[in-house]
Amino acid sequence: GWDNIDAQVVCRQLNYSTSGAQAFTGAHFGSGTGPILRTGVQCNPYDMSLAGCHHNSDTEDCSHREDAGVSCPACPSGSIRLVKGSHLAVYSYDDSAPINEGRVEVCVDGDWGSVCDTHWTTADAQATCTTLGYTSPGAIALPNAYYGRGFLAPVMGNVECQGSESTLFDCPRASSVSCSVSLTVGVNCSICVSGDLR
């Protein structure tokens, strides 16, 4: 029957993380319409798409009350993004701010969240910029919701990078987080440093 291994294959095919993929049966998300194309799907953990999974083509005994569904994690754990906010009306919440700066949001256990500014330093900003593919020199740490508070609960706090980490997730940090969204962090990453060529 339809199980979490099948759900992992669907999530992989849709470019989501497979960790935490969950299978649902019995038209959990509502009954579909139209022809039923597969029944008895059995994927192995290494299948790249649903088309490669073993299945039955005889769907005469099926109804849409048995439709399968999946829930994929919203993001792969370890992902990081910058979200543009506003600061003293210099930047609006449109696309006017460059992509090399913004509020830091991270994916932990399949969910996006913000980062608390306790102990947020230049070393933390450098690790963040490196994670995003920017150079670490010139990175600026911006605490106190500089780019806006956002709406996501903090999921990382008391980050204490030493300067040698290759990603923000390599830095020591608190195992539990307790802070307000008014204390989220931002960064400004250098697009280039003096002497770079392109």
PDB file of C-alpha atoms in Angstrom, residues 5-172:
ATOM      1  CA  ILE A   5       8.682   5.545   0.995  1.00  0.00           C
ATOM      2  CA  ASP A   6       6.265   6.350  -1.830  1.00  0.00           C
ATOM      3  CA  ALA A   7       5.839   9.844  -0.366  1.00  0.00           C
ATOM      4  CA  GLN A   8       9.630  10.317  -0.310  1.00  0.00           C
ATOM      5  CA  VAL A   9       9.798   9.541  -4.031  1.00  0.00           C
ATOM      6  CA  VAL A  10       7.043  12.063  -4.798  1.00  0.00           C
ATOM      7  CA  CYS A  11       8.788  14.743  -2.700  1.00  0.00           C
ATOM      8  CA  ARG A  12      12.119  13.991  -4.414  1.00  0.00           C
ATOM      9  CA  GLN A  13      10.446  14.280  -7.833  1.00  0.00           C
ATOM     10  CA  LEU A  14       9.005  17.674  -6.818  1.00  0.00           C
ATOM     11  CA  ASN A  15      12.444  18.866  -5.561  1.00  0.00           C
ATOM     12  CA  TYR A  16      11.505  18.896  -1.886  1.00  0.00           C
ATOM     13  CA  SER A  17      13.436  17.273   0.920  1.00  0.00           C
ATOM     14  CA  THR A  18      12.585  13.606   1.456  1.00  0.00           C
ATOM     15  CA  SER A  19      13.282  13.748   5.183  1.00  0.00           C
ATOM     16  CA  GLY A  20       9.932  13.906   6.950  1.00  0.00           C
ATOM     17  CA  ALA A  21       7.859  13.067   3.848  1.00  0.00           C
ATOM     18  CA  GLN A  22       4.500  11.696   4.940  1.00  0.00           C
ATOM     19  CA  ALA A  23       2.002   9.528   3.033  1.00  0.00           C
ATOM     20  CA  PHE A  24      -1.764   9.946   3.316  1.00  0.00           C
ATOM     21  CA  THR A  25      -4.521   7.649   2.082  1.00  0.00           C
ATOM     22  CA  GLY A  26      -8.300   7.704   1.910  1.00  0.00           C
ATOM     23  CA  ALA A  27      -8.478  11.008  -0.027  1.00  0.00           C
ATOM     24  CA  HIS A  28      -7.060  12.859   2.992  1.00  0.00           C
ATOM     25  CA  PHE A  29      -6.739  16.066   0.937  1.00  0.00           C
ATOM     26  CA  GLY A  30     -10.024  15.540  -0.892  1.00  0.00           C
ATOM     27  CA  SER A  31     -11.164  13.283  -3.701  1.00  0.00           C
ATOM     28  CA  GLY A  32      -9.773  13.863  -7.153  1.00  0.00           C
ATOM     29  CA  THR A  33     -11.588  13.726 -10.469  1.00  0.00           C
ATOM     30  CA  GLY A  34     -10.834  12.142 -13.801  1.00  0.00           C
ATOM     31  CA  PRO A  35      -9.211   8.824 -14.619  1.00  0.00           C
ATOM     32  CA  ILE A  36      -7.240   6.868 -12.009  1.00  0.00           C
ATOM     33  CA  LEU A  37      -3.915   5.904 -13.552  1.00  0.00           C
ATOM     34  CA  ARG A  38      -2.167   3.783 -10.909  1.00  0.00           C
ATOM     35  CA  THR A  39      -2.978   1.511  -8.007  1.00  0.00           C
ATOM     36  CA  GLY A  40      -0.822  -0.590  -5.717  1.00  0.00           C
ATOM     37  CA  VAL A  41       2.156   1.745  -6.061  1.00  0.00           C
ATOM     38  CA  GLN A  42       5.316   0.348  -4.450  1.00  0.00           C
ATOM     39  CA  CYS A  43       8.426   2.509  -4.695  1.00  0.00           C
ATOM     40  CA  ASN A  44      11.875   1.720  -3.417  1.00  0.00           C
ATOM     41  CA  PRO A  45      13.743   4.445  -1.526  1.00  0.00           C
ATOM     42  CA  TYR A  46      16.030   5.177  -4.476  1.00  0.00           C
ATOM     43  CA  ASP A  47      13.398   5.727  -7.189  1.00  0.00           C
ATOM     44  CA  MET A  48      13.718   9.186  -8.690  1.00  0.00           C
ATOM     45  CA  SER A  49      10.093   9.552  -9.797  1.00  0.00           C
ATOM     46  CA  LEU A  50       6.711   7.942  -9.373  1.00  0.00           C
ATOM     47  CA  ALA A  51       6.901   6.712 -12.976  1.00  0.00           C
ATOM     48  CA  GLY A  52       9.752   4.378 -11.967  1.00  0.00           C
ATOM     49  CA  CYS A  53       7.810   2.705  -9.141  1.00  0.00           C
ATOM     50  CA  HIS A  54       6.126  -0.689  -9.450  1.00  0.00           C
ATOM     51  CA  HIS A  55       2.346  -0.346  -9.808  1.00  0.00           C
ATOM     52  CA  ASN A  56      -0.770  -2.026 -11.148  1.00  0.00           C
ATOM     53  CA  SER A  57      -2.481  -0.635 -14.223  1.00  0.00           C
ATOM     54  CA  ASP A  58      -5.787  -2.338 -13.447  1.00  0.00           C
ATOM     55  CA  THR A  59      -7.658   0.467 -11.698  1.00  0.00           C
ATOM     56  CA  GLU A  60     -11.223  -0.822 -12.193  1.00  0.00           C
ATOM     57  CA  ASP A  61     -11.661  -1.576  -8.474  1.00  0.00           C
ATOM     58  CA  CYS A  62     -10.458   1.883  -7.408  1.00  0.00           C
ATOM     59  CA  SER A  63     -12.434   4.982  -6.557  1.00  0.00           C
ATOM     60  CA  HIS A  64     -11.376   8.518  -5.730  1.00  0.00           C
ATOM     61  CA  ARG A  65     -12.258   7.787  -2.085  1.00  0.00           C
ATOM     62  CA  GLU A  66      -8.911   5.948  -2.036  1.00  0.00           C
ATOM     63  CA  ASP A  67      -6.807   8.766  -3.541  1.00  0.00           C
ATOM     64  CA  ALA A  68      -3.260   8.984  -2.191  1.00  0.00           C
ATOM     65  CA  GLY A  69      -1.580  12.161  -1.008  1.00  0.00           C
ATOM     66  CA  VAL A  70       1.723  13.361   0.402  1.00  0.00           C
ATOM     67  CA  SER A  71       3.065  16.079   2.644  1.00  0.00           C
ATOM     68  CA  CYS A  72       6.584  17.246   1.817  1.00  0.00           C
ATOM     69  CA  PRO A  73       8.706  19.365   4.164  1.00  0.00           C
ATOM     70  CA  ALA A  74       8.454  23.067   3.317  1.00  0.00           C
ATOM     71  CA  CYS A  75      12.214  23.312   2.947  1.00  0.00           C
ATOM     72  CA  PRO A  76      15.291  21.135   3.193  1.00  0.00           C
ATOM     73  CA  SER A  77      16.862  21.426   6.646  1.00  0.00           C
ATOM     74  CA  GLY A  78      20.055  23.432   6.439  1.00  0.00           C
ATOM     75  CA  SER A  79      18.677  25.891   3.872  1.00  0.00           C
ATOM     76  CA  ILE A  80      19.091  29.611   4.432  1.00  0.00           C
ATOM     77  CA  ARG A  81      17.580  32.669   2.748  1.00  0.00           C
ATOM     78  CA  LEU A  82      17.548  36.431   3.027  1.00  0.00           C
ATOM     79  CA  VAL A  83      14.159  38.115   3.146  1.00  0.00           C
ATOM     80  CA  LYS A  84      13.912  41.781   2.337  1.00  0.00           C
ATOM     81  CA  GLY A  85      12.328  43.953   4.947  1.00  0.00           C
ATOM     82  CA  SER A  86      12.333  47.627   5.683  1.00  0.00           C
ATOM     83  CA  HIS A  87      14.598  49.858   7.732  1.00  0.00           C
ATOM     84  CA  LEU A  88      13.613  53.417   8.484  1.00  0.00           C
ATOM     85  CA  ALA A  89      11.750  53.621   5.143  1.00  0.00           C
ATOM     86  CA  VAL A  90      15.044  53.274   3.259  1.00  0.00           C
ATOM     87  CA  TYR A  91      13.873  49.955   1.814  1.00  0.00           C
ATOM     88  CA  SER A  92      10.279  49.048   1.135  1.00  0.00           C
ATOM     89  CA  TYR A  93       8.975  45.479   1.209  1.00  0.00           C
ATOM     90  CA  ASP A  94       9.148  45.319  -2.584  1.00  0.00           C
ATOM     91  CA  ASP A  95      12.061  44.278  -4.776  1.00  0.00           C
ATOM     92  CA  SER A  96      14.084  47.460  -4.261  1.00  0.00           C
ATOM     93  CA  ALA A  97      16.543  45.951  -1.754  1.00  0.00           C
ATOM     94  CA  PRO A  98      19.425  43.933  -3.225  1.00  0.00           C
ATOM     95  CA  ILE A  99      19.431  40.157  -2.739  1.00  0.00           C
ATOM     96  CA  ASN A 100      22.719  40.274  -0.843  1.00  0.00           C
ATOM     97  CA  GLU A 101      21.042  41.716   2.241  1.00  0.00           C
ATOM     98  CA  GLY A 102      17.991  41.073   4.350  1.00  0.00           C
ATOM     99  CA  ARG A 103      16.516  39.302   7.355  1.00  0.00           C
ATOM    100  CA  VAL A 104      18.089  35.863   7.879  1.00  0.00           C
ATOM    101  CA  GLU A 105      15.711  32.897   7.799  1.00  0.00           C
ATOM    102  CA  VAL A 106      16.828  29.299   8.200  1.00  0.00           C
ATOM    103  CA  CYS A 107      15.214  25.905   7.684  1.00  0.00           C
ATOM    104  CA  VAL A 108      15.278  23.636  10.728  1.00  0.00           C
ATOM    105  CA  ASP A 109      13.436  20.297  10.736  1.00  0.00           C
ATOM    106  CA  GLY A 110      11.607  21.151   7.512  1.00  0.00           C
ATOM    107  CA  ASP A 111      10.237  24.534   8.604  1.00  0.00           C
ATOM    108  CA  TRP A 112      11.424  28.103   7.960  1.00  0.00           C
ATOM    109  CA  GLY A 113      12.142  30.261  10.985  1.00  0.00           C
ATOM    110  CA  SER A 114      14.057  33.339  12.045  1.00  0.00           C
ATOM    111  CA  VAL A 115      17.317  33.730  14.000  1.00  0.00           C
ATOM    112  CA  CYS A 116      17.564  35.505  17.389  1.00  0.00           C
ATOM    113  CA  ASP A 117      20.102  38.306  17.669  1.00  0.00           C
ATOM    114  CA  THR A 118      21.599  37.294  21.024  1.00  0.00           C
ATOM    115  CA  HIS A 119      25.386  37.212  20.525  1.00  0.00           C
ATOM    116  CA  TRP A 120      24.969  38.024  16.775  1.00  0.00           C
ATOM    117  CA  THR A 121      28.393  39.179  15.571  1.00  0.00           C
ATOM    118  CA  THR A 122      30.400  39.788  12.423  1.00  0.00           C
ATOM    119  CA  ALA A 123      31.632  36.177  12.567  1.00  0.00           C
ATOM    120  CA  ASP A 124      27.992  34.995  12.442  1.00  0.00           C
ATOM    121  CA  ALA A 125      27.294  37.311   9.496  1.00  0.00           C
ATOM    122  CA  GLN A 126      30.402  36.014   7.712  1.00  0.00           C
ATOM    123  CA  ALA A 127      29.270  32.381   8.130  1.00  0.00           C
ATOM    124  CA  THR A 128      25.806  33.358   6.857  1.00  0.00           C
ATOM    125  CA  CYS A 129      27.215  35.096   3.790  1.00  0.00           C
ATOM    126  CA  THR A 130      29.532  32.151   3.069  1.00  0.00           C
ATOM    127  CA  THR A 131      26.568  29.768   3.317  1.00  0.00           C
ATOM    128  CA  LEU A 132      24.769  31.897   0.716  1.00  0.00           C
ATOM    129  CA  GLY A 133      27.764  31.872  -1.632  1.00  0.00           C
ATOM    130  CA  TYR A 134      29.022  35.404  -0.952  1.00  0.00           C
ATOM    131  CA  THR A 135      32.471  36.351   0.301  1.00  0.00           C
ATOM    132  CA  SER A 136      32.880  36.636   4.064  1.00  0.00           C
ATOM    133  CA  PRO A 137      35.015  39.809   4.150  1.00  0.00           C
ATOM    134  CA  GLY A 138      32.813  42.868   4.412  1.00  0.00           C
ATOM    135  CA  ALA A 139      29.839  40.979   5.913  1.00  0.00           C
ATOM    136  CA  ILE A 140      27.845  43.168   8.283  1.00  0.00           C
ATOM    137  CA  ALA A 141      25.827  41.786  11.212  1.00  0.00           C
ATOM    138  CA  LEU A 142      22.525  43.649  11.663  1.00  0.00           C
ATOM    139  CA  PRO A 143      20.598  42.826  14.878  1.00  0.00           C
ATOM    140  CA  ASN A 144      17.347  44.256  16.302  1.00  0.00           C
ATOM    141  CA  ALA A 145      15.085  43.327  13.372  1.00  0.00           C
ATOM    142  CA  TYR A 146      16.959  45.752  11.110  1.00  0.00           C
ATOM    143  CA  TYR A 147      15.122  44.371   8.051  1.00  0.00           C
ATOM    144  CA  GLY A 148      11.774  44.017   9.770  1.00  0.00           C
ATOM    145  CA  ARG A 149      10.384  41.599  12.309  1.00  0.00           C
ATOM    146  CA  GLY A 150       8.890  39.085   9.919  1.00  0.00           C
ATOM    147  CA  PHE A 151       6.266  36.573  10.941  1.00  0.00           C
ATOM    148  CA  LEU A 152       8.266  33.413  11.532  1.00  0.00           C
ATOM    149  CA  ALA A 153       9.033  32.059  14.971  1.00  0.00           C
ATOM    150  CA  PRO A 154      12.721  32.037  15.933  1.00  0.00           C
ATOM    151  CA  VAL A 155      14.278  28.585  15.453  1.00  0.00           C
ATOM    152  CA  MET A 156      17.954  29.426  16.018  1.00  0.00           C
ATOM    153  CA  GLY A 157      19.554  31.518  18.718  1.00  0.00           C
ATOM    154  CA  ASN A 158      22.714  32.284  20.679  1.00  0.00           C
ATOM    155  CA  VAL A 159      24.769  31.614  17.560  1.00  0.00           C
ATOM    156  CA  GLU A 160      28.468  31.893  18.362  1.00  0.00           C
ATOM    157  CA  CYS A 161      30.562  31.426  15.214  1.00  0.00           C
ATOM    158  CA  GLN A 162      34.320  31.535  15.683  1.00  0.00           C
ATOM    159  CA  GLY A 163      35.183  32.621  12.138  1.00  0.00           C
ATOM    160  CA  SER A 164      36.381  29.300  10.744  1.00  0.00           C
ATOM    161  CA  GLU A 165      32.977  27.735  10.011  1.00  0.00           C
ATOM    162  CA  SER A 166      31.994  27.157   6.383  1.00  0.00           C
ATOM    163  CA  THR A 167      28.248  27.489   7.038  1.00  0.00           C
ATOM    164  CA  LEU A 168      26.033  29.082   9.662  1.00  0.00           C
ATOM    165  CA  PHE A 169      24.827  25.607  10.640  1.00  0.00           C
ATOM    166  CA  ASP A 170      28.389  24.628  11.658  1.00  0.00           C
ATOM    167  CA  CYS A 171      28.432  27.307  14.368  1.00  0.00           C
ATOM    168  CA  PRO A 172      27.753  26.513  18.037  1.00  0.00           C
TER     169      PRO A 172
END
